[in-house]
Amino acid sequence: MNHRIMEQYKKLGISPEVYAVGEKTEEKLKERFAAIDETAEFNQLKVIAAMQKNRVSAECFNISSGYGYNDIGRDTLERVYADCFGGEDALVRPQITCGTHALALALMSNLRPGDELLSPVGKPYDTLEEVIGIRPSKGSLAEYGITYSQVDLLPDGSFDFEGIRSAINDRTRLVTIQRSRGYSSRPTLSVDQIGELVSFVKGIRQDIICMVDNCYGEFVEEKEPLDVGADMIVGSLIKNPGGGLAPVGGYIVGKKECVENAAYRLTSPGLGKEVGASLGITQSFYQGLFLAPTVVSAALKGAVFAANIFGELGFSVIPDGLQSRHDIIQEIEFHGPDAMLAFCEGIQAAAAVDSYVTPEPWAMPGYDSEVVMAAGAFVQGSSIELSADGPLKPPYAVFFQGGLTWYHAKLGILKSLQKLYERDLVNIGKLC
Ligand SMILES: *Cc1c(COP(=O)(O)O)cnc(C)c1O
């Protein structure tokens, strides 16, 4: 116990008992945190090596406007991404508006009418349902005559290899593999598991494109999906690789042909990567990538810390406090609205931005129950920043992620615990 630090926590409304729970838990997690730091160190060096190899210079931060021809900063950044993630080429653009857009772009540009898309890992992320046309939508892949098939994971979370073999047919052109569990209850895939799946698919037909939805997975491990044979990875810059600094954007990295197809679709056939003004945003992309390995390590420590505290207090935590991690998402089931709301209020109250507002459940379009969201972020909607959300229905699960620094993630979790403690929703006696 450090009294000066405890006094600082007190000023932020953390009582000595709750602080003590935090200290005890952190003490127990020393080895775990050291392993997370080691991954961050490895990935920090990987990022710096990619920047040095591509001779990143102050000139790369210049502003381009209009068509954006010969934007050295943009073009160099794309080579940095390609080297860092192990691809032949990359598209990293502010014109890609979010993760869903990046995924839609990768799919729509690499599939043609008559092709079939296969998800061998169950239902994809919610927003992709309209992209694919599982839920009908204007401009979906289905409207362009691209069919979809799906093989669910087996009940124990493993791949249904026989099911996948029989689902692959002459028209199967692209396989989409979601790395993170997102907001579903299936396990997150490790990069090695992804490698195993890619090898299996390639063993059936070498020319099937293996795409990985890499959202929330970047820099969690030392390897990335392209290192184990995937053809293309796709993600959002307001999650892990933007390091909290990128204010917008998405990326696609992989085989030259896959990236070129995406570039021709994003801008125009014939123009591709040659256009796209960066309007002065490029420096934040570089600096965000530079910080991303440590930002991801902070988020991971927060997730592990929360799993250990709330797991010990008797809540269901997925993954649990001991499991290995392959993304930054932590689920905590509160089994009732009061504790769930208290948790979210704590996360909000710990923010540097909008700390004084109280998150209220609301009927969000597309959901069948009310949803509560806590986020006080520098970049709106950024989920690499400390945030939590979940639908107000059993099992009253909160999905919690992010934290640009470990100390902020720690404060958020302690603040959440404080709210539950003050409302008599937990008994922390045995932990402090
Ligand atoms: C966040 C996310 C997406 C979509 O990203 P948005 O930026 O919210 O559109 C897709 N897949 C997974 C697994 C995600 O976590």
PDB file of C-alpha atoms in Angstrom, residues 1 15-25 313 417 421 427-432:
ATOM      1  CA  MET A   1       0.000   0.000   0.000  1.00  0.00           C
ATOM      2  CA  SER A  15     -12.216   4.142  -0.568  1.00  0.00           C
ATOM      3  CA  PRO A  16      -9.218   2.488   1.153  1.00  0.00           C
ATOM      4  CA  GLU A  17     -10.978  -0.924   1.158  1.00  0.00           C
ATOM      5  CA  VAL A  18     -11.520  -0.856  -2.594  1.00  0.00           C
ATOM      6  CA  TYR A  19      -7.972   0.375  -3.140  1.00  0.00           C
ATOM      7  CA  ALA A  20      -6.749  -2.567  -1.049  1.00  0.00           C
ATOM      8  CA  VAL A  21      -8.655  -5.029  -3.247  1.00  0.00           C
ATOM      9  CA  GLY A  22      -6.890  -3.520  -6.235  1.00  0.00           C
ATOM     10  CA  GLU A  23      -3.447  -3.749  -4.668  1.00  0.00           C
ATOM     11  CA  LYS A  24      -3.926  -7.371  -3.625  1.00  0.00           C
ATOM     12  CA  THR A  25      -5.131  -8.345  -7.047  1.00  0.00           C
ATOM     13  CA  LEU A 313     -16.422 -11.754  -6.180  1.00  0.00           C
ATOM     14  CA  LEU A 417     -16.145  -1.798  -7.825  1.00  0.00           C
ATOM     15  CA  TYR A 421     -19.626  -1.620  -2.944  1.00  0.00           C
ATOM     16  CA  ASN A 427     -19.198  -8.262  -0.473  1.00  0.00           C
ATOM     17  CA  ILE A 428     -15.527  -7.371  -0.805  1.00  0.00           C
ATOM     18  CA  GLY A 429     -14.716  -8.488   2.752  1.00  0.00           C
ATOM     19  CA  LYS A 430     -12.826 -11.566   1.669  1.00  0.00           C
ATOM     20  CA  LEU A 431     -10.698  -9.655  -0.855  1.00  0.00           C
ATOM     21  CA  CYS A 432      -9.406  -6.704   1.160  1.00  0.00           C
TER      22      CYS A 432
END
